[in-house]
Amino acid sequence: MPLLFIFVKKRDKQLKDILTHKRFAELELHAIKAQINPHFIYNCLNSINFLLYKRENNDAKDYLKTFSQMIRKTLHYSEKTFMLIPEEIEYLTLYLEMEKLRFKERFDYKINISGEVHPQWVIPSLLIQPFVENAIKHGIQSLKDRKGIIKIDFLRDHGELCVIIEDNGVGIRNKAVLTPTDYSFGIKLSQKRIETFKQLFDTEIKLEVIDLYQKKLQQGTQIKLYISQNESKNTSVHH
């Protein structure tokens, strides 16, 4: 059998294996996103039910109105692989306003974007919200002695996009870095998405979870996401 024929056959098999692996990764990504949406919806419906239980009907009405806007945007962005940073900020703002209503203004938030961040830079769709939700649920929800603060920064760090989610909540007890087994359900799904994005696209995403008490001698948790950027992603943002 000619050597060239063997080489071509081996190469074709390798390409087929790569395409098959990519297809499985795509299906996995769709499955993960399908899990995130019901998880998010379930939490919101619980919040509405809680307001109705407390007979706070006006707040429940406002919450439901904002929730309906969130659902429309969630369904829209679920169909996209990447989204522009201004779209992400709009989505996060809507979510945080909804949560402020539920928590009776018990926390404030700030979203900052550095002038060094390119407006056409993109991030995987619906990646940030579960981390913000986790900061509220596990960080500031149980605060009694102070008002909660959530800060979200979009920065440029050595050519990469760095997204920092920081809260002044209860913090991580005696741990500098969390392992995946410590994450909430939404964070676990986000971790799976990060790994799948690494397989599917030229997108390197690094995750750090830091206990601020060990770093700055103040209570709270800081999430850092480093997301690589390239032109091919930026031109395919609406796909």
Phi, psi and omega in degrees: 000127183302143180299322180298319179298317179296318180297314181296318180296318179295319179296317180298321178294320179297317179296320179296318179296320179296315180295320179295316179298319179295320179297317177299320179295321177297316178297321178296319179298315178298321180295319179295316179297325178293329176286322183296316184300309177299324178299314179295314181298318179301316179297318180294317179296324175298321179294317178297317179299322179295318178295320178293321178300323180276004180061030176266071191293323180295317177296321179297322179295314178297318180297317181296323178296313179294322179300320179296323176294320179297319181297316180299315180291323179298315179296321180295311184284341176295334180277352183255145177280316179235158175222151178291152181300318176301326176293319179297318180295319177298318181294315180295322179298317179298317179296315183292324176296322178295319180288327176298322178296318181293323184265013174057045176061028180281359175213155173245164177218155176225133175240119181240141176234124182293147176294345179277351179277124182289133183297340179266002175294149185232164175224158175303135185296141176060029181274324190278322188306317179300329178289322177292317177301319179295323178297323179288310187291315186256351182255296190256350184300323185266008181294136179240330189263356181199163179279140180286148177224130175240126179243133178236121182241136173250110186236165172254129182224104180053045177084351178260156171276129176243119177254123182245124175247116185233137175232162178254034184280204188289339176083181181256120185285114172060029176224131177278325181221135178279150171265162180305332181288346180272350186283156172288175182302314181297323180290322178299318178295321179296322177297320177296319180296319179301314180295322181290321177299323178298324181285323189273321190234166175280062185229105177270122180236124178244138183241131174233136175238119191236136173277114184294335181295321179285337183267317186235006184058039174219150182287150177137175181228144179234128175253132176238127176241120176257120186237120180290154181233143171209164187295324183296323177292318184295329179276348182247024186299329184268004181281000000 
